[in-house]
Short mmCIF file of C-alpha atoms (C1' of nucleotides) in Angstrom, two decimals:
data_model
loop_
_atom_site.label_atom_id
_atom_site.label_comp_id
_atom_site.label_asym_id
_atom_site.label_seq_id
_atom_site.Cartn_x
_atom_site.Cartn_y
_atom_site.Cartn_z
CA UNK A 229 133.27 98.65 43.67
CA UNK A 230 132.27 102.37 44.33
CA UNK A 231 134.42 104.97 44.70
CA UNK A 232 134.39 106.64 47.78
CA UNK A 233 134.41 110.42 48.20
CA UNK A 234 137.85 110.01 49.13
CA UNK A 235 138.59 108.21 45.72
CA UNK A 236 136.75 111.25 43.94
CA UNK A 237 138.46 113.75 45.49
CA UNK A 238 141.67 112.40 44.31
CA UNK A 239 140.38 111.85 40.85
CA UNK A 240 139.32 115.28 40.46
CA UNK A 241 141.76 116.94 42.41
CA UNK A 242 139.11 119.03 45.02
CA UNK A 243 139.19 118.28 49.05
CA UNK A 244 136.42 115.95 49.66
CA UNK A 245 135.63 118.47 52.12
CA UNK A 246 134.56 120.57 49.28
CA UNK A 247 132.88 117.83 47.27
CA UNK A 248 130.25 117.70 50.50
CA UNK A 249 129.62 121.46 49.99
CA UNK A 250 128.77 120.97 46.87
CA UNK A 251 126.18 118.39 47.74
CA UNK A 252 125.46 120.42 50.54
CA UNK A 253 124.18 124.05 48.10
CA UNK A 254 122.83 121.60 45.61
CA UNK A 255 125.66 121.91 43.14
CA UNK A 256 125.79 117.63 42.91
CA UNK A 257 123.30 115.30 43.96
CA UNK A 258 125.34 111.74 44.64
CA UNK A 259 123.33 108.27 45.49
CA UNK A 260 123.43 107.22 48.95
CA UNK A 261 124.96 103.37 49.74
CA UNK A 262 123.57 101.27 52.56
CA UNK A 263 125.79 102.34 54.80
CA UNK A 264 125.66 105.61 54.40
CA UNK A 265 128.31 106.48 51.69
CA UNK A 266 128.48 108.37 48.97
CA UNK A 267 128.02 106.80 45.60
CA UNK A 268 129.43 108.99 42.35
CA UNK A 269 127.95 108.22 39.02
CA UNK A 270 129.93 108.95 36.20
CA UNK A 271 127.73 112.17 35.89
CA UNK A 272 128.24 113.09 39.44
CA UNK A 273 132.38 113.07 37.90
CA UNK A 274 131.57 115.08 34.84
CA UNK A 275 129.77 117.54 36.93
CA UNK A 276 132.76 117.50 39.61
CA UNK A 277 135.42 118.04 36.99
CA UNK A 278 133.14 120.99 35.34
CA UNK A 279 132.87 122.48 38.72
CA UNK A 280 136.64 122.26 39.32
CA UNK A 281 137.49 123.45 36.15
CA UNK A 282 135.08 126.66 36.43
CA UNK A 283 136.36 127.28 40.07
CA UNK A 284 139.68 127.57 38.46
CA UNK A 285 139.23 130.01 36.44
CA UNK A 286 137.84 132.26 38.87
CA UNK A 287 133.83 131.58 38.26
CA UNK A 288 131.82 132.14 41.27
CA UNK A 289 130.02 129.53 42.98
CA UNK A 290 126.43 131.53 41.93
CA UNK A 291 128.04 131.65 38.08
CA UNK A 292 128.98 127.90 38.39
CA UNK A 293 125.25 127.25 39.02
CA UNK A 294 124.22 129.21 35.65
CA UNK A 295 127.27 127.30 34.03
CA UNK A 296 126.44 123.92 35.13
CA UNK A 297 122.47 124.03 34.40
CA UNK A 298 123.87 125.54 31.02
CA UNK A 299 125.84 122.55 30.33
CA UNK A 300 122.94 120.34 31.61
CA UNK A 301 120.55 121.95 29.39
CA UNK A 302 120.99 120.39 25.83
CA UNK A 303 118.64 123.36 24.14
CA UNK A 304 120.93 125.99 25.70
CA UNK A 305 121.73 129.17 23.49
CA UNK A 306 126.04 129.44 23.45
CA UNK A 307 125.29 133.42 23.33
CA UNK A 308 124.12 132.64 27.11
CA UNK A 309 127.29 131.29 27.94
CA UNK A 310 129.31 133.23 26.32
CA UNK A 311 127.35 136.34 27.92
CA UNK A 312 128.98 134.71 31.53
CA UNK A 313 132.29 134.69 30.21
CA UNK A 314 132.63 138.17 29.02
CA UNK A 315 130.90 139.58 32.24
CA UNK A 316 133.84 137.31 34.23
CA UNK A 317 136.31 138.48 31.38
CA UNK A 318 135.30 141.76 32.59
CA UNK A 319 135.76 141.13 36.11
CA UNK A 320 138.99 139.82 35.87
CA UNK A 321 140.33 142.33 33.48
CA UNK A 322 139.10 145.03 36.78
CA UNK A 323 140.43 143.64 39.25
CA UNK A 324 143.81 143.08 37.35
CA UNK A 325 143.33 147.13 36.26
CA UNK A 326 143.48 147.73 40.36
CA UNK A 327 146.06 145.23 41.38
CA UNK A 328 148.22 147.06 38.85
CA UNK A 329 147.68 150.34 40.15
CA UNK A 330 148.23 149.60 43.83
CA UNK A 331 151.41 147.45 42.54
CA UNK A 332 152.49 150.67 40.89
CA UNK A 333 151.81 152.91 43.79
CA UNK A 334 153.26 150.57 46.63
CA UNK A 335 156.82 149.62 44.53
CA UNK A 336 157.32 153.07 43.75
CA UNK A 337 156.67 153.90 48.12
CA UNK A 338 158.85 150.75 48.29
CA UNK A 339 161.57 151.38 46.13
CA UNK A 340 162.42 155.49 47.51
CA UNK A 341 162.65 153.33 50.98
CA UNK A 342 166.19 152.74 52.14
CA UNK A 343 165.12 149.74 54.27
CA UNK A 344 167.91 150.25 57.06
CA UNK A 345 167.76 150.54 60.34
CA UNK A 346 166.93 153.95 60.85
CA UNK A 347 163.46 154.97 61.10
CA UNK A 348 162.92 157.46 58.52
CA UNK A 349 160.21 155.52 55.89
CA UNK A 350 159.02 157.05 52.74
CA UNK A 351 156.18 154.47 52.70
CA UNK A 352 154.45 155.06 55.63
CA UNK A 353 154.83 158.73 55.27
CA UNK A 354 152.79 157.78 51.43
CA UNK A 355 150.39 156.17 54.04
CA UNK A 356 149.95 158.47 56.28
CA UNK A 357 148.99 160.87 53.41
CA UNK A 358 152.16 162.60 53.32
CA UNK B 261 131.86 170.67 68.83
CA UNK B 262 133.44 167.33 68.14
CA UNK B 263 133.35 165.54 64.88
CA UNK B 264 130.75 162.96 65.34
CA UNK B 265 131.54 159.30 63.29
CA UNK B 266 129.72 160.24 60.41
CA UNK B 267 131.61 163.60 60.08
CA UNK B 268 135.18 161.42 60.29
CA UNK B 269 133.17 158.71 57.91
CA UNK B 270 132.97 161.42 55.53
CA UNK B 271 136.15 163.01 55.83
CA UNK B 272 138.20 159.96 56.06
CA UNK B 273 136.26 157.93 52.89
CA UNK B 274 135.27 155.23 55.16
CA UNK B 275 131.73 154.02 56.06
CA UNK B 276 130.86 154.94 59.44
CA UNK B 277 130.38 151.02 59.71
CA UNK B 278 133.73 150.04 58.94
CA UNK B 279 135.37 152.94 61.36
CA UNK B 280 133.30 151.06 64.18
CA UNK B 281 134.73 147.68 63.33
CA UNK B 282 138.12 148.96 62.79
CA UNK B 283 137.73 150.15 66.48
CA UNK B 284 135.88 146.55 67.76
CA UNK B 285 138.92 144.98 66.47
CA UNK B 286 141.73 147.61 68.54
CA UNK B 287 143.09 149.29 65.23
CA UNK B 288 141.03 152.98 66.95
CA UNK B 289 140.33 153.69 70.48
CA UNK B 290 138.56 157.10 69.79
CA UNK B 291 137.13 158.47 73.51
CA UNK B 292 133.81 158.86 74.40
CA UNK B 293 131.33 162.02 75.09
CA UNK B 294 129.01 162.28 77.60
CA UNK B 295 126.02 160.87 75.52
CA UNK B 296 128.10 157.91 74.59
CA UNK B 297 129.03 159.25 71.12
CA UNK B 298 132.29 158.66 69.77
CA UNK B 299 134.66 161.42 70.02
CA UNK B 300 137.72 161.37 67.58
CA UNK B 301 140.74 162.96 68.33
CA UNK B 302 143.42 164.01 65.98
CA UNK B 303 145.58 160.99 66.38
CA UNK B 304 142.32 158.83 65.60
CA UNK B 305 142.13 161.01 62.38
CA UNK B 306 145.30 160.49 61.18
CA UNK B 307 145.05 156.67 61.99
CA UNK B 308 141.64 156.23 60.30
CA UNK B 309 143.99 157.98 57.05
CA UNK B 310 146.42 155.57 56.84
CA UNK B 311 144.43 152.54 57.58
CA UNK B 312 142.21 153.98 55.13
CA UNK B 313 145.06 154.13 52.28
CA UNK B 314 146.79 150.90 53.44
CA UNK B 315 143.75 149.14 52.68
CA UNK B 316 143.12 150.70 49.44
CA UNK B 317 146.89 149.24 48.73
CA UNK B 318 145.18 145.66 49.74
CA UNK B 319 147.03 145.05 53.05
CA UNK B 320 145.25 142.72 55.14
CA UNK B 321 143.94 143.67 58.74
CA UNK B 322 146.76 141.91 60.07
CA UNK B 323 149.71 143.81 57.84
CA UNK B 324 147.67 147.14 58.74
CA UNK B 325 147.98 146.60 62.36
CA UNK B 326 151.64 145.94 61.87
CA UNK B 327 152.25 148.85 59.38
CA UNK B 328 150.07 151.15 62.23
CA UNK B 329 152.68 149.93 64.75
CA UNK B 330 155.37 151.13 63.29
CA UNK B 331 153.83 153.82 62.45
CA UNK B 332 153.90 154.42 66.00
CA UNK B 333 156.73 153.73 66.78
CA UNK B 334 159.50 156.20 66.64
CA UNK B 335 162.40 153.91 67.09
CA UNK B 336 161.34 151.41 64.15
CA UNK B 337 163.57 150.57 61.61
CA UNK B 338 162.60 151.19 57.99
CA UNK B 339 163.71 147.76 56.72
CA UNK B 340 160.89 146.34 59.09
CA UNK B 341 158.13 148.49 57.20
CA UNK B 342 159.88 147.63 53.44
CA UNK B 343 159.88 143.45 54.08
CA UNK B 344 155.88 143.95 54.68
CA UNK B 345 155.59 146.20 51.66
CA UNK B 346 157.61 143.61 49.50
CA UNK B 347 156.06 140.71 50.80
CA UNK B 348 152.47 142.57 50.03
CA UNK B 349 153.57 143.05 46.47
CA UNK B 350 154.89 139.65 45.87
CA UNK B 351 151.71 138.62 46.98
CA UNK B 352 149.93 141.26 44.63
CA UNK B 353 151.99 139.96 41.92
CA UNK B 354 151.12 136.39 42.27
CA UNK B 355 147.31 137.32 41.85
CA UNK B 356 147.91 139.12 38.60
CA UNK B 357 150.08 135.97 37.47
CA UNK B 358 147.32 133.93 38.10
CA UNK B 359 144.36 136.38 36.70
CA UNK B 360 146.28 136.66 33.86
CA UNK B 361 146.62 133.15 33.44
CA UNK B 362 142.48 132.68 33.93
CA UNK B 363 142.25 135.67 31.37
CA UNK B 364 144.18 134.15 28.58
CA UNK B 365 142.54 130.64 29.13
CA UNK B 366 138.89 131.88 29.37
CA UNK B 367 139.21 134.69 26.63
CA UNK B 368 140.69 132.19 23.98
CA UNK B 369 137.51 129.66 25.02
CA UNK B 370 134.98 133.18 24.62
CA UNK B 371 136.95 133.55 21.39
CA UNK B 372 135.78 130.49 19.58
CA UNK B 373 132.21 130.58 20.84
CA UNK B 374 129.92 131.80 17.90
CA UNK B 375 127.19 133.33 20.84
CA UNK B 376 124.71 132.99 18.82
CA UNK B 377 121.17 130.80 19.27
CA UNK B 378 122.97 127.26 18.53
CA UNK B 379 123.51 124.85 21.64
CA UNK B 380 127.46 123.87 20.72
CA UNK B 381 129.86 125.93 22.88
CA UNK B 382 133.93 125.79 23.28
CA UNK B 383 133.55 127.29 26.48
CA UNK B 384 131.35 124.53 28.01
CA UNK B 385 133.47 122.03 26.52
CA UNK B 386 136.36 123.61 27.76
CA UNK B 387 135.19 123.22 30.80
CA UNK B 388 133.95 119.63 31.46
CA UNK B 389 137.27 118.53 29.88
CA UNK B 390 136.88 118.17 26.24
"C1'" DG C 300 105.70 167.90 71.04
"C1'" DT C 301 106.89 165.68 67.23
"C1'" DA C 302 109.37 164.57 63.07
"C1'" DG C 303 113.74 163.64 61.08
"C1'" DG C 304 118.18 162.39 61.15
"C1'" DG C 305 122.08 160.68 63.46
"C1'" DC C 306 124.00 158.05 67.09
"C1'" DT C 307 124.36 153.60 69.99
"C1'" DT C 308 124.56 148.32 70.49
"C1'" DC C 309 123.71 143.72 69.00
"C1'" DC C 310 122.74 140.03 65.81
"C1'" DT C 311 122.81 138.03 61.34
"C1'" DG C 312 124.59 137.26 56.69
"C1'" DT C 313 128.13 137.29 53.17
"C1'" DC C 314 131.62 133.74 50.21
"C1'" DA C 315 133.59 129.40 49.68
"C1'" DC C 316 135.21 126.79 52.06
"C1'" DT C 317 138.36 124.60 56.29
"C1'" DG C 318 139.12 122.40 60.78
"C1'" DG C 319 137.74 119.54 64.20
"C1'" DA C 320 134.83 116.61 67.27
"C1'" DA C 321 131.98 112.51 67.86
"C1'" DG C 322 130.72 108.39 66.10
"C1'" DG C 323 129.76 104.55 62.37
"C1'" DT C 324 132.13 101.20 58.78
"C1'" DC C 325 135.39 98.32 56.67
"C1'" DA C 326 139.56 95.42 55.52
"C1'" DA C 327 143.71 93.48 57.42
"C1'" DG C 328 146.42 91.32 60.95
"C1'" DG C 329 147.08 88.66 65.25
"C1'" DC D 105 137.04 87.33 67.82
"C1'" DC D 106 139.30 91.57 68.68
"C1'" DT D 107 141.78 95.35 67.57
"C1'" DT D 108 143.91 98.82 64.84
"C1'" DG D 109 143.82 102.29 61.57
"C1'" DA D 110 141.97 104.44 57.78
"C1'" DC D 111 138.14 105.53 55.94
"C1'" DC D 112 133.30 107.43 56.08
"C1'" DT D 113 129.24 110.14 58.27
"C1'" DT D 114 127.08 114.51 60.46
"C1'" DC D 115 127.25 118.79 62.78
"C1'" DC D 116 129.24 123.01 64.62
"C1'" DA D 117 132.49 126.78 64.61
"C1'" DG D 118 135.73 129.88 62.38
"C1'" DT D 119 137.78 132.51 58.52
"C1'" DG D 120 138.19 138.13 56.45
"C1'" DA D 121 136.38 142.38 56.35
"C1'" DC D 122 132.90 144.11 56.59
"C1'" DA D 123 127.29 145.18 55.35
"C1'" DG D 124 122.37 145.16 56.59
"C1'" DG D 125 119.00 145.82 59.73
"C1'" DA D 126 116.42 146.09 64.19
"C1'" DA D 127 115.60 148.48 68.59
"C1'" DG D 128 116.35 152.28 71.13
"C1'" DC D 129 118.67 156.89 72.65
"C1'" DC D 130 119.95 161.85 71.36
"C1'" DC D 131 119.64 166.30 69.28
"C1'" DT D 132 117.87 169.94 66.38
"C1'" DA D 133 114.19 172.30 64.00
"C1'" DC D 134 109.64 173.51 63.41
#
DNA sequence: GTAGGGCTTCCTGTCACTGGAAGGTCAAGG
DNA sequence: CCTTGACCTTCCAGTGACAGGAAGCCCTAC
């Protein structure tokens, strides 16, 4: 018996939903049954759990491409991998860098805020650029 | 002589583009001049500000048109304007929780990755499960 | 009068899906 | 044999917050 997409999507743990986009952009390329259905080879699943895994961890769709063909590609250099990882490192590592700072500036709005019923409001007088 | 959208565009920081949408969606009503050119009154300034800043702080569309409310609104109570701000940074907080967490997985795969010419990589492996 | 820059609207594209409609397929139960 | 319900299929629309670009009007300077 073949799994079904539903199957699949259980197995790996993404919305089958999602497992037809990534047929859809070229990501996986399943067989087709007689009726119609979606066959999954066991390298369709490897592929599946590689994409999931990537997703995870914050990879674009474009870098899961790269990653992917990578990981197809048995004469691959790891320096070109790595190379991906550090540029997403480096991403991640920004966007933590401004989370931070607007954490910092909103909980110190946040915390000079009496948060009663009266209207006065230190944070949107920060805001409002006072 | 009335600021035209790219004067406010440059005042305010904001792309003359995103002062238009901001205006599509209700957040600005500036008036209009005879030759159909926006024309932004001091109330639209100070609005374009705080969206402006709000933003930077990452609230959503939807929290800025509730923040610009009661910004508005004279009678508001403060404690309305500090639950958004708290929920906004318990939100902000989750998303370093979980950058972090894709940091300290991805940076300790990049660790044991030689980069260099050979084809055997952690990070791949990593990845499809190993 | 013409060249340029700015303004206007409108339409499309982005990213990675998600929701839903319309219709085909399959196994179980009556 | 028929139905029911849970699958599967495709296709279309919507999300958030804009950005890019085309076509055309306006205004100033030379």
């Amino acid at each position: 018996m073949n799994l079904t997409i539903g199957d699949v999507a259980k197995r790996i743990g993404l919305p089958a939903k999602t497992i037809r986009y990534y047929e859809e952009i070229g990501l996986v390329d399943p067989l087709r049954d007689s009726n119609g259905y979606r066959v999954f080879r066991d390298s369709d699943l490897h592929k599946l759990t590689f994409l999931g895994r990537a997703r995870a961890l914050g990879f674009t769709i474009n870098d899961c491409r790269t990653l992917l063909a990578l990981y197809e590609d048995e004469t691959r250099a790891s320096s070109d991998v790595k190379a991906v990882a550090q540029k997403h490192l480096a991403d991640i590592e920004a966007k933590i860098t401004d989370l931070q700072a607007m954490h910092a500036t909103l909980s110190h709005l946040a915390q000079e805020c009496s948060g009663d019923g009266r209207p006065d409001c230190p944070i949107l007088k920060g805001l409002s650029g006072g």
